[in-house]
Amino acid sequence: MSNRNTGLAVEAEGLVRSFGSTRALDGLDLRVPAGTVYGVLGPNGAGKTTAVRVLATLLRPDGGTARVFGHDVVRDADAVRSRVSLTGQYASLDEDLTGAENLVLLGRLLGLGRVAARDRAEQLLAAFGLTEAAGRQVKKYSGGMRRRIDIAASILNTPDLLFLDEPTTGLDPRSRNQVWAIVRAVVAYGTTVLLTTQYLDEADQLAGRIAVVDHGRVIAEGTPGELKASIGAGSVHIRLRDPEQRPQAEQVLRASLGVPVQLAADPAALTARVGEHGTDLEAGTQAARALGELAAAGIVVDDFSLGQPSLDEVFLALTDHPAVPADERDDELEAAR
Ligand SMILES: Nc1ncnc2c1ncn2[C@@H]1O[C@H](COP(=O)(O)OP(=O)(O)OP(=O)(O)O)[C@@H](O)[C@H]1O
Ligand SMILES: [Mg+2]
């Protein structure tokens, strides 16, 4: 097919997949433009991995259809397999082999000759900053190194579509940044990336378009900007000098802005949306007025900012529950292993 970089990499309509009484996919629709990073964003159990497994032909759907570069995932599964690669949430390299040995072995399995496999392994190890760790057993890799070698393994043969299932869950910020750089490089090479994530900022950073998935279906879709715009012009973030004044500040803000006020994890902080559809005042005017009313009530504001709503706020607005509970944010590396 000629549509490696044009048209749709994925076209799924009404996908259904149940496990017993759990409808993991409940009518999922997805259209992924080729040549881009597409984010599938959702909380634990939303159906992200199930969707990826169906699209990668590892799991048959109970209903609906899906095509990858025009090939039906059930009827033309072989054609689909020849174009895709998957870095799973639970990707399996041989733990007892070194990084280099794993890549050479996989390269050989993919049909590369001995020399070509070694060259490709060396090239990938260097590109992913793993040259020094090349001779170490994979089971001794850190979480970040492990994610990088997983991705390296999945692009040995430069797939047209790469599935990355939560590639950065549980990683520290530095390792996440390394993985993000790799994702950008992979896309620059012409591979389409379908990335699942629970991290709203990750989708925001990487993805051209995002599908927000909850309970096995897409509840919103668009560019990060469109998703943010759909819930209002922006939000005002306020930090009080005295956390004890927060209940009073919440009342003043709610009355002034006419919207619910969110209490942040920081006991001195509050957030509220401004510039909602249907209000005639500009976001800045609304925020300025609200600040004036806080001052008039004797509430001291230490810090204040007016910005676009975060995808976290988008998620809350769409689902009535936060995307990721705050206490699960900084999982230890082990939790992701
Ligand atoms: N093999 C299975 N057997 C039984 N239930 C399953 C199986 N795979 C998934 N499920 C259920 O289907 C639902 C969707 O699971 P899935 O793994 O697709 O979610 P997810 O969005 O990938 O979540 P996470 O962010 O935790 O990885 C969940 O309720 C899950 O328990
Ligand atoms: Mg998953």
mmCIF file of C-alpha atoms and ligand atoms in Angstrom:
data_model
loop_
_atom_site.group_PDB
_atom_site.id
_atom_site.type_symbol
_atom_site.label_atom_id
_atom_site.label_comp_id
_atom_site.label_asym_id
_atom_site.label_seq_id
_atom_site.Cartn_x
_atom_site.Cartn_y
_atom_site.Cartn_z
ATOM 1 C CA MET A 1 0.000 0.000 0.000
ATOM 2 C CA SER A 2 1.165 3.514 -0.699
ATOM 3 C CA ASN A 3 -0.421 5.146 2.297
ATOM 4 C CA ARG A 4 2.428 4.884 4.747
ATOM 5 C CA ASN A 5 2.370 8.605 5.429
ATOM 6 C CA THR A 6 -1.002 9.667 4.158
ATOM 7 C CA GLY A 7 -4.486 8.669 5.059
ATOM 8 C CA LEU A 8 -5.368 6.662 8.103
ATOM 9 C CA ALA A 9 -3.101 4.271 9.962
ATOM 10 C CA VAL A 10 -5.991 3.003 12.073
ATOM 11 C CA GLU A 11 -9.711 3.023 11.425
ATOM 12 C CA ALA A 12 -11.770 1.306 14.105
ATOM 13 C CA GLU A 13 -15.523 1.342 14.343
ATOM 14 C CA GLY A 14 -17.650 0.106 17.203
ATOM 15 C CA LEU A 15 -15.070 -2.281 18.657
ATOM 16 C CA VAL A 16 -16.461 -4.493 21.377
ATOM 17 C CA ARG A 17 -14.507 -6.945 23.500
ATOM 18 C CA SER A 18 -15.688 -8.537 26.728
ATOM 19 C CA PHE A 19 -13.918 -10.586 29.350
ATOM 20 C CA GLY A 20 -16.661 -12.462 31.180
ATOM 21 C CA SER A 21 -19.057 -9.784 32.310
ATOM 22 C CA THR A 22 -16.533 -6.954 31.827
ATOM 23 C CA ARG A 23 -16.992 -4.993 28.615
ATOM 24 C CA ALA A 24 -13.379 -3.868 28.212
ATOM 25 C CA LEU A 25 -14.238 -2.290 24.843
ATOM 26 C CA ASP A 26 -17.767 -1.024 24.507
ATOM 27 C CA GLY A 27 -18.125 0.448 21.031
ATOM 28 C CA LEU A 28 -14.715 2.044 20.585
ATOM 29 C CA ASP A 29 -14.184 4.248 17.511
ATOM 30 C CA LEU A 30 -10.711 5.405 16.499
ATOM 31 C CA ARG A 31 -9.231 7.158 13.486
ATOM 32 C CA VAL A 32 -5.477 7.596 13.631
ATOM 33 C CA PRO A 33 -3.906 9.761 10.905
ATOM 34 C CA ALA A 34 -0.715 8.228 9.509
ATOM 35 C CA GLY A 35 2.612 9.857 10.304
ATOM 36 C CA THR A 36 1.617 11.278 13.678
ATOM 37 C CA VAL A 37 1.682 10.453 17.370
ATOM 38 C CA TYR A 38 -1.851 9.624 18.449
ATOM 39 C CA GLY A 39 -2.588 9.594 22.154
ATOM 40 C CA VAL A 40 -5.086 7.244 23.766
ATOM 41 C CA LEU A 41 -5.635 8.632 27.194
ATOM 42 C CA GLY A 42 -7.527 6.983 29.988
ATOM 43 C CA PRO A 43 -7.421 5.811 33.582
ATOM 44 C CA ASN A 44 -6.714 2.263 34.821
ATOM 45 C CA GLY A 45 -9.120 -0.212 33.285
ATOM 46 C CA ALA A 46 -10.376 2.161 30.576
ATOM 47 C CA GLY A 47 -9.632 -0.416 27.886
ATOM 48 C CA LYS A 48 -6.404 0.979 26.449
ATOM 49 C CA THR A 49 -4.382 -2.240 26.465
ATOM 50 C CA THR A 50 -7.348 -4.207 25.162
ATOM 51 C CA ALA A 51 -7.701 -1.760 22.260
ATOM 52 C CA VAL A 52 -3.998 -2.026 21.462
ATOM 53 C CA ARG A 53 -4.105 -5.821 21.572
ATOM 54 C CA VAL A 54 -7.081 -5.917 19.196
ATOM 55 C CA LEU A 55 -5.415 -3.490 16.777
ATOM 56 C CA ALA A 56 -2.156 -5.454 16.931
ATOM 57 C CA THR A 57 -4.108 -8.678 16.113
ATOM 58 C CA LEU A 58 -3.280 -10.288 19.464
ATOM 59 C CA LEU A 59 -6.931 -10.385 20.466
ATOM 60 C CA ARG A 60 -10.070 -10.854 18.377
ATOM 61 C CA PRO A 61 -12.845 -8.323 18.843
ATOM 62 C CA ASP A 62 -16.329 -9.642 19.687
ATOM 63 C CA GLY A 63 -17.854 -6.942 17.522
ATOM 64 C CA GLY A 64 -17.041 -3.959 15.337
ATOM 65 C CA THR A 65 -14.312 -3.632 12.735
ATOM 66 C CA ALA A 66 -10.769 -2.321 12.641
ATOM 67 C CA ARG A 67 -8.397 -1.699 9.778
ATOM 68 C CA VAL A 68 -4.683 -0.931 9.989
ATOM 69 C CA PHE A 69 -3.389 0.757 6.831
ATOM 70 C CA GLY A 70 -6.517 -0.583 5.162
ATOM 71 C CA HIS A 71 -6.030 -4.204 6.309
ATOM 72 C CA ASP A 72 -8.744 -5.781 8.419
ATOM 73 C CA VAL A 73 -7.288 -6.907 11.761
ATOM 74 C CA VAL A 74 -9.247 -10.173 11.678
ATOM 75 C CA ARG A 75 -9.381 -11.132 7.975
ATOM 76 C CA ASP A 76 -5.945 -9.729 6.992
ATOM 77 C CA ALA A 77 -4.162 -10.270 10.292
ATOM 78 C CA ASP A 78 -0.906 -11.300 8.602
ATOM 79 C CA ALA A 79 -0.794 -8.116 6.546
ATOM 80 C CA VAL A 80 -1.414 -6.082 9.687
ATOM 81 C CA ARG A 81 1.314 -7.934 11.575
ATOM 82 C CA SER A 82 3.831 -7.170 8.880
ATOM 83 C CA ARG A 83 3.286 -3.439 9.387
ATOM 84 C CA VAL A 84 3.040 -3.053 13.162
ATOM 85 C CA SER A 85 5.125 -3.476 16.258
ATOM 86 C CA LEU A 86 4.124 -3.438 19.884
ATOM 87 C CA THR A 87 5.954 -2.312 22.972
ATOM 88 C CA GLY A 88 3.713 -3.725 25.625
ATOM 89 C CA GLN A 89 3.009 -2.615 29.111
ATOM 90 C CA TYR A 90 4.457 -6.023 29.943
ATOM 91 C CA ALA A 91 6.912 -6.382 27.082
ATOM 92 C CA SER A 92 9.031 -9.478 27.297
ATOM 93 C CA LEU A 93 12.698 -9.516 26.453
ATOM 94 C CA ASP A 94 14.818 -12.360 27.754
ATOM 95 C CA GLU A 95 15.787 -11.124 31.202
ATOM 96 C CA ASP A 96 18.915 -13.256 31.412
ATOM 97 C CA LEU A 97 20.393 -12.026 28.151
ATOM 98 C CA THR A 98 22.241 -8.733 27.836
ATOM 99 C CA GLY A 99 20.715 -5.769 26.027
ATOM 100 C CA ALA A 100 22.943 -6.365 23.018
ATOM 101 C CA GLU A 101 22.196 -10.093 22.933
ATOM 102 C CA ASN A 102 18.460 -9.434 23.017
ATOM 103 C CA LEU A 103 18.597 -7.016 20.106
ATOM 104 C CA VAL A 104 20.848 -9.249 18.003
ATOM 105 C CA LEU A 105 18.617 -12.247 18.681
ATOM 106 C CA LEU A 106 15.472 -10.339 17.741
ATOM 107 C CA GLY A 107 17.165 -8.992 14.637
ATOM 108 C CA ARG A 108 18.059 -12.545 13.607
ATOM 109 C CA LEU A 109 14.469 -13.650 14.234
ATOM 110 C CA LEU A 110 13.314 -10.819 11.977
ATOM 111 C CA GLY A 111 15.511 -12.206 9.224
ATOM 112 C CA LEU A 112 18.579 -9.990 9.445
ATOM 113 C CA GLY A 113 21.948 -11.608 8.734
ATOM 114 C CA ARG A 114 24.495 -11.994 11.521
ATOM 115 C CA VAL A 115 26.455 -8.857 10.651
ATOM 116 C CA ALA A 116 23.392 -6.763 9.868
ATOM 117 C CA ALA A 117 21.772 -7.791 13.159
ATOM 118 C CA ARG A 118 24.873 -6.811 15.116
ATOM 119 C CA ASP A 119 25.155 -3.482 13.275
ATOM 120 C CA ARG A 120 21.508 -2.645 13.856
ATOM 121 C CA ALA A 121 21.784 -3.573 17.542
ATOM 122 C CA GLU A 122 24.833 -1.357 17.972
ATOM 123 C CA GLN A 123 23.165 1.518 16.184
ATOM 124 C CA LEU A 124 20.031 1.299 18.347
ATOM 125 C CA LEU A 125 21.962 0.896 21.590
ATOM 126 C CA ALA A 126 23.920 4.045 20.749
ATOM 127 C CA ALA A 127 20.800 5.974 19.716
ATOM 128 C CA PHE A 128 19.067 5.057 22.968
ATOM 129 C CA GLY A 129 22.019 5.842 25.215
ATOM 130 C CA LEU A 130 22.544 2.194 26.119
ATOM 131 C CA THR A 131 26.006 1.538 24.740
ATOM 132 C CA GLU A 132 27.513 1.299 28.211
ATOM 133 C CA ALA A 133 24.761 -1.026 29.399
ATOM 134 C CA ALA A 134 24.905 -3.175 26.249
ATOM 135 C CA GLY A 135 26.799 -5.988 27.971
ATOM 136 C CA ARG A 136 24.630 -6.057 31.102
ATOM 137 C CA GLN A 137 21.760 -8.493 31.664
ATOM 138 C CA VAL A 138 18.400 -6.857 31.032
ATOM 139 C CA LYS A 139 17.143 -7.920 34.465
ATOM 140 C CA LYS A 140 19.727 -5.582 35.964
ATOM 141 C CA TYR A 141 18.493 -2.547 33.992
ATOM 142 C CA SER A 142 16.789 0.344 35.728
ATOM 143 C CA GLY A 143 13.158 1.080 34.856
ATOM 144 C CA GLY A 144 14.148 3.814 32.419
ATOM 145 C CA MET A 145 16.788 1.700 30.686
ATOM 146 C CA ARG A 146 14.293 -1.128 30.437
ATOM 147 C CA ARG A 147 11.709 1.060 28.670
ATOM 148 C CA ARG A 148 14.357 2.263 26.257
ATOM 149 C CA ILE A 149 15.537 -1.227 25.360
ATOM 150 C CA ASP A 150 11.890 -2.295 24.958
ATOM 151 C CA ILE A 151 11.308 0.468 22.448
ATOM 152 C CA ALA A 152 14.608 -0.254 20.715
ATOM 153 C CA ALA A 153 13.523 -3.881 20.324
ATOM 154 C CA SER A 154 10.197 -2.852 18.841
ATOM 155 C CA ILE A 155 11.714 -0.644 16.138
ATOM 156 C CA LEU A 156 14.405 -3.085 14.969
ATOM 157 C CA ASN A 157 12.637 -3.354 11.649
ATOM 158 C CA THR A 158 11.166 0.199 11.494
ATOM 159 C CA PRO A 159 7.456 -0.632 11.644
ATOM 160 C CA ASP A 160 4.900 1.587 9.894
ATOM 161 C CA LEU A 161 2.826 1.661 13.074
ATOM 162 C CA LEU A 162 4.268 1.354 16.549
ATOM 163 C CA PHE A 163 2.060 0.745 19.577
ATOM 164 C CA LEU A 164 3.527 2.080 22.786
ATOM 165 C CA ASP A 165 1.414 0.953 25.718
ATOM 166 C CA GLU A 166 2.111 3.254 28.662
ATOM 167 C CA PRO A 167 5.804 3.613 27.827
ATOM 168 C CA THR A 168 6.548 5.925 30.741
ATOM 169 C CA THR A 169 4.314 4.725 33.571
ATOM 170 C CA GLY A 170 6.316 4.815 36.785
ATOM 171 C CA LEU A 171 9.412 6.439 35.280
ATOM 172 C CA ASP A 172 11.192 9.372 36.878
ATOM 173 C CA PRO A 173 11.028 12.712 35.015
ATOM 174 C CA ARG A 174 14.452 12.311 33.418
ATOM 175 C CA SER A 175 13.707 8.857 32.056
ATOM 176 C CA ARG A 176 10.332 10.067 30.811
ATOM 177 C CA ASN A 177 12.041 12.842 28.903
ATOM 178 C CA GLN A 178 14.387 10.325 27.297
ATOM 179 C CA VAL A 179 11.478 8.179 26.194
ATOM 180 C CA TRP A 180 9.674 11.243 24.835
ATOM 181 C CA ALA A 181 12.740 12.172 22.790
ATOM 182 C CA ILE A 182 12.806 8.646 21.367
ATOM 183 C CA VAL A 183 9.114 8.802 20.455
ATOM 184 C CA ARG A 184 9.680 12.079 18.624
ATOM 185 C CA ALA A 185 12.621 10.587 16.758
ATOM 186 C CA VAL A 186 10.631 7.493 15.772
ATOM 187 C CA VAL A 187 7.871 9.664 14.309
ATOM 188 C CA ALA A 188 10.355 11.842 12.490
ATOM 189 C CA TYR A 189 11.442 8.660 10.708
ATOM 190 C CA GLY A 190 7.930 8.217 9.346
ATOM 191 C CA THR A 191 6.507 5.675 11.784
ATOM 192 C CA THR A 192 3.017 6.332 13.102
ATOM 193 C CA VAL A 193 2.879 5.971 16.887
ATOM 194 C CA LEU A 194 -0.202 5.024 18.850
ATOM 195 C CA LEU A 195 0.638 5.820 22.434
ATOM 196 C CA THR A 196 -1.480 4.943 25.427
ATOM 197 C CA THR A 197 -0.966 6.887 28.580
ATOM 198 C CA GLN A 198 -2.497 7.792 31.890
ATOM 199 C CA TYR A 199 -0.486 10.990 31.930
ATOM 200 C CA LEU A 200 -2.272 13.990 30.577
ATOM 201 C CA ASP A 201 0.863 16.051 30.181
ATOM 202 C CA GLU A 202 2.447 13.247 28.174
ATOM 203 C CA ALA A 203 -0.390 13.221 25.652
ATOM 204 C CA ASP A 204 -0.259 17.002 25.622
ATOM 205 C CA GLN A 205 3.493 16.993 24.928
ATOM 206 C CA LEU A 206 3.630 14.273 22.295
ATOM 207 C CA ALA A 207 0.343 13.727 20.577
ATOM 208 C CA GLY A 208 -1.088 15.577 17.603
ATOM 209 C CA ARG A 209 -4.513 14.239 18.454
ATOM 210 C CA ILE A 210 -5.895 12.539 21.525
ATOM 211 C CA ALA A 211 -8.786 10.165 22.178
ATOM 212 C CA VAL A 212 -9.950 10.233 25.779
ATOM 213 C CA VAL A 213 -11.160 6.731 26.667
ATOM 214 C CA ASP A 214 -13.266 5.755 29.632
ATOM 215 C CA HIS A 215 -15.175 2.505 30.204
ATOM 216 C CA GLY A 216 -14.233 1.128 26.784
ATOM 217 C CA ARG A 217 -15.375 4.005 24.641
ATOM 218 C CA VAL A 218 -14.064 7.321 23.372
ATOM 219 C CA ILE A 219 -15.634 10.161 25.317
ATOM 220 C CA ALA A 220 -13.759 12.994 23.601
ATOM 221 C CA GLU A 221 -11.394 13.366 20.661
ATOM 222 C CA GLY A 222 -9.362 16.183 19.205
ATOM 223 C CA THR A 223 -6.096 18.060 19.347
ATOM 224 C CA PRO A 224 -4.893 18.933 22.849
ATOM 225 C CA GLY A 225 -5.904 22.536 22.136
ATOM 226 C CA GLU A 226 -9.398 21.537 20.991
ATOM 227 C CA LEU A 227 -9.938 19.408 24.067
ATOM 228 C CA LYS A 228 -8.923 22.258 26.311
ATOM 229 C CA ALA A 229 -10.994 24.790 24.399
ATOM 230 C CA SER A 230 -14.065 22.562 24.594
ATOM 231 C CA ILE A 231 -14.316 23.057 28.328
ATOM 232 C CA GLY A 232 -13.755 26.799 28.514
ATOM 233 C CA ALA A 233 -11.195 29.464 27.799
ATOM 234 C CA GLY A 234 -8.892 28.847 30.705
ATOM 235 C CA SER A 235 -8.499 28.450 34.369
ATOM 236 C CA VAL A 236 -7.320 30.560 37.205
ATOM 237 C CA HIS A 237 -4.918 29.085 39.745
ATOM 238 C CA ILE A 238 -4.713 30.789 43.095
ATOM 239 C CA ARG A 239 -2.445 30.170 46.047
ATOM 240 C CA LEU A 240 -3.362 31.660 49.412
ATOM 241 C CA ARG A 241 -0.953 32.820 52.062
ATOM 242 C CA ASP A 242 -3.065 31.166 54.765
ATOM 243 C CA PRO A 243 -4.515 27.705 54.009
ATOM 244 C CA GLU A 244 -7.081 28.280 56.758
ATOM 245 C CA GLN A 245 -8.732 30.844 54.522
ATOM 246 C CA ARG A 246 -9.351 28.316 51.779
ATOM 247 C CA PRO A 247 -12.998 27.483 52.617
ATOM 248 C CA GLN A 248 -13.833 31.180 52.620
ATOM 249 C CA ALA A 249 -11.875 31.749 49.399
ATOM 250 C CA GLU A 250 -13.743 28.897 47.780
ATOM 251 C CA GLN A 251 -17.072 30.552 48.597
ATOM 252 C CA VAL A 252 -15.975 33.930 47.279
ATOM 253 C CA LEU A 253 -14.653 32.433 44.047
ATOM 254 C CA ARG A 254 -17.715 30.289 43.461
ATOM 255 C CA ALA A 255 -19.991 33.284 43.925
ATOM 256 C CA SER A 256 -17.837 35.520 41.758
ATOM 257 C CA LEU A 257 -17.218 33.103 38.879
ATOM 258 C CA GLY A 258 -20.409 31.050 39.025
ATOM 259 C CA VAL A 259 -18.533 27.766 38.538
ATOM 260 C CA PRO A 260 -17.402 24.955 40.865
ATOM 261 C CA VAL A 261 -14.008 25.545 42.456
ATOM 262 C CA GLN A 262 -11.494 22.718 42.610
ATOM 263 C CA LEU A 263 -9.368 22.260 45.689
ATOM 264 C CA ALA A 264 -5.849 21.236 44.747
ATOM 265 C CA ALA A 265 -3.722 18.770 46.712
ATOM 266 C CA ASP A 266 -1.742 21.756 47.990
ATOM 267 C CA PRO A 267 -3.873 22.911 50.965
ATOM 268 C CA ALA A 268 -3.382 26.586 50.055
ATOM 269 C CA ALA A 269 -4.323 26.246 46.380
ATOM 270 C CA LEU A 270 -7.580 26.554 44.439
ATOM 271 C CA THR A 271 -8.416 26.313 40.751
ATOM 272 C CA ALA A 272 -11.474 27.403 38.834
ATOM 273 C CA ARG A 273 -12.447 27.694 35.218
ATOM 274 C CA VAL A 274 -12.958 31.112 33.713
ATOM 275 C CA GLY A 275 -14.346 32.218 30.352
ATOM 276 C CA GLU A 276 -16.940 29.425 30.243
ATOM 277 C CA HIS A 277 -19.212 29.306 27.230
ATOM 278 C CA GLY A 278 -22.280 31.376 27.936
ATOM 279 C CA THR A 279 -20.569 33.995 30.052
ATOM 280 C CA ASP A 280 -20.057 37.357 28.429
ATOM 281 C CA LEU A 281 -16.983 38.511 30.334
ATOM 282 C CA GLU A 282 -13.487 37.707 29.124
ATOM 283 C CA ALA A 283 -11.476 35.231 31.157
ATOM 284 C CA GLY A 284 -9.012 37.930 32.273
ATOM 285 C CA THR A 285 -11.803 40.278 33.360
ATOM 286 C CA GLN A 286 -13.513 37.520 35.311
ATOM 287 C CA ALA A 287 -10.280 36.548 37.025
ATOM 288 C CA ALA A 288 -9.413 40.151 37.889
ATOM 289 C CA ARG A 289 -12.850 40.701 39.377
ATOM 290 C CA ALA A 290 -12.592 37.505 41.420
ATOM 291 C CA LEU A 291 -9.191 38.573 42.770
ATOM 292 C CA GLY A 292 -10.649 41.927 43.739
ATOM 293 C CA GLU A 293 -13.412 40.207 45.649
ATOM 294 C CA LEU A 294 -10.927 37.980 47.473
ATOM 295 C CA ALA A 295 -8.947 41.075 48.523
ATOM 296 C CA ALA A 296 -12.146 42.801 49.647
ATOM 297 C CA ALA A 297 -12.916 39.775 51.827
ATOM 298 C CA GLY A 298 -9.515 40.072 53.501
ATOM 299 C CA ILE A 299 -8.059 36.974 51.854
ATOM 300 C CA VAL A 300 -4.374 37.291 51.001
ATOM 301 C CA VAL A 301 -3.317 35.791 47.670
ATOM 302 C CA ASP A 302 0.369 34.864 47.403
ATOM 303 C CA ASP A 303 0.414 33.622 43.857
ATOM 304 C CA PHE A 304 -1.926 33.719 40.943
ATOM 305 C CA SER A 305 -1.900 32.555 37.340
ATOM 306 C CA LEU A 306 -4.297 32.432 34.437
ATOM 307 C CA GLY A 307 -3.753 29.694 31.911
ATOM 308 C CA GLN A 308 -5.257 27.214 29.518
ATOM 309 C CA PRO A 309 -6.973 24.414 31.366
ATOM 310 C CA SER A 310 -4.777 21.365 31.844
ATOM 311 C CA LEU A 311 -5.837 18.063 30.366
ATOM 312 C CA ASP A 312 -6.401 16.985 33.973
ATOM 313 C CA GLU A 313 -9.168 19.519 34.170
ATOM 314 C CA VAL A 314 -10.497 18.347 30.807
ATOM 315 C CA PHE A 315 -10.669 14.820 32.157
ATOM 316 C CA LEU A 316 -12.429 15.918 35.307
ATOM 317 C CA ALA A 317 -14.933 17.903 33.289
ATOM 318 C CA LEU A 318 -15.624 14.951 30.977
ATOM 319 C CA THR A 319 -15.800 12.127 33.475
ATOM 320 C CA ASP A 320 -16.451 13.643 36.901
ATOM 321 C CA HIS A 321 -13.400 11.823 38.180
ATOM 322 C CA PRO A 322 -9.733 12.744 37.968
ATOM 323 C CA ALA A 323 -7.579 10.897 35.439
ATOM 324 C CA VAL A 324 -5.032 9.696 37.962
ATOM 325 C CA PRO A 325 -5.439 9.961 41.701
ATOM 326 C CA ALA A 326 -2.816 12.344 43.065
ATOM 327 C CA ASP A 327 -1.393 9.710 45.417
ATOM 328 C CA GLU A 328 -0.582 7.392 42.501
ATOM 329 C CA ARG A 329 1.363 10.027 40.619
ATOM 330 C CA ASP A 330 4.829 9.245 41.829
ATOM 331 C CA ASP A 331 4.800 5.480 41.727
ATOM 332 C CA GLU A 332 8.107 3.884 42.518
ATOM 333 C CA LEU A 333 9.876 2.269 39.613
ATOM 334 C CA GLU A 334 9.116 -1.155 41.034
ATOM 335 C CA ALA A 335 5.400 -0.542 40.779
ATOM 336 C CA ALA A 336 5.725 -0.411 37.024
ATOM 337 C CA ARG A 337 7.826 -3.526 36.660
HETATM 338 N N1 LIG B 1 -7.386 -10.997 30.034
HETATM 339 C C1 LIG B 1 -8.335 -10.410 30.769
HETATM 340 N N2 LIG B 1 -9.180 -11.136 31.515
HETATM 341 C C2 LIG B 1 -10.153 -10.547 32.251
HETATM 342 N N3 LIG B 1 -10.376 -9.228 32.299
HETATM 343 C C3 LIG B 1 -9.574 -8.440 31.565
HETATM 344 C C4 LIG B 1 -8.508 -8.992 30.771
HETATM 345 N N4 LIG B 1 -7.871 -7.961 30.151
HETATM 346 C C5 LIG B 1 -8.508 -6.830 30.555
HETATM 347 N N5 LIG B 1 -9.530 -7.117 31.390
HETATM 348 C C6 LIG B 1 -10.446 -6.120 32.002
HETATM 349 O O1 LIG B 1 -10.889 -5.261 30.981
HETATM 350 C C7 LIG B 1 -10.907 -3.899 31.433
HETATM 351 C C8 LIG B 1 -9.997 -3.059 30.562
HETATM 352 O O2 LIG B 1 -8.655 -3.479 30.798
HETATM 353 P P1 LIG B 1 -7.396 -2.879 30.021
HETATM 354 O O3 LIG B 1 -6.221 -3.655 30.440
HETATM 355 O O4 LIG B 1 -7.690 -2.795 28.571
HETATM 356 O O5 LIG B 1 -7.352 -1.390 30.633
HETATM 357 P P2 LIG B 1 -6.193 -0.309 30.518
HETATM 358 O O6 LIG B 1 -6.867 0.953 30.069
HETATM 359 O O7 LIG B 1 -5.076 -0.810 29.721
HETATM 360 O O8 LIG B 1 -5.759 -0.119 32.043
HETATM 361 P P3 LIG B 1 -4.295 0.183 32.684
HETATM 362 O O9 LIG B 1 -4.111 1.667 32.588
HETATM 363 O O10 LIG B 1 -4.444 -0.262 34.091
HETATM 364 O O11 LIG B 1 -3.286 -0.603 31.918
HETATM 365 C C9 LIG B 1 -10.506 -3.949 32.890
HETATM 366 O O12 LIG B 1 -11.673 -3.970 33.661
HETATM 367 C C10 LIG B 1 -9.745 -5.244 33.008
HETATM 368 O O13 LIG B 1 -9.845 -5.770 34.305
HETATM 369 MG MG MG B 2 -3.096 -1.167 30.083
#
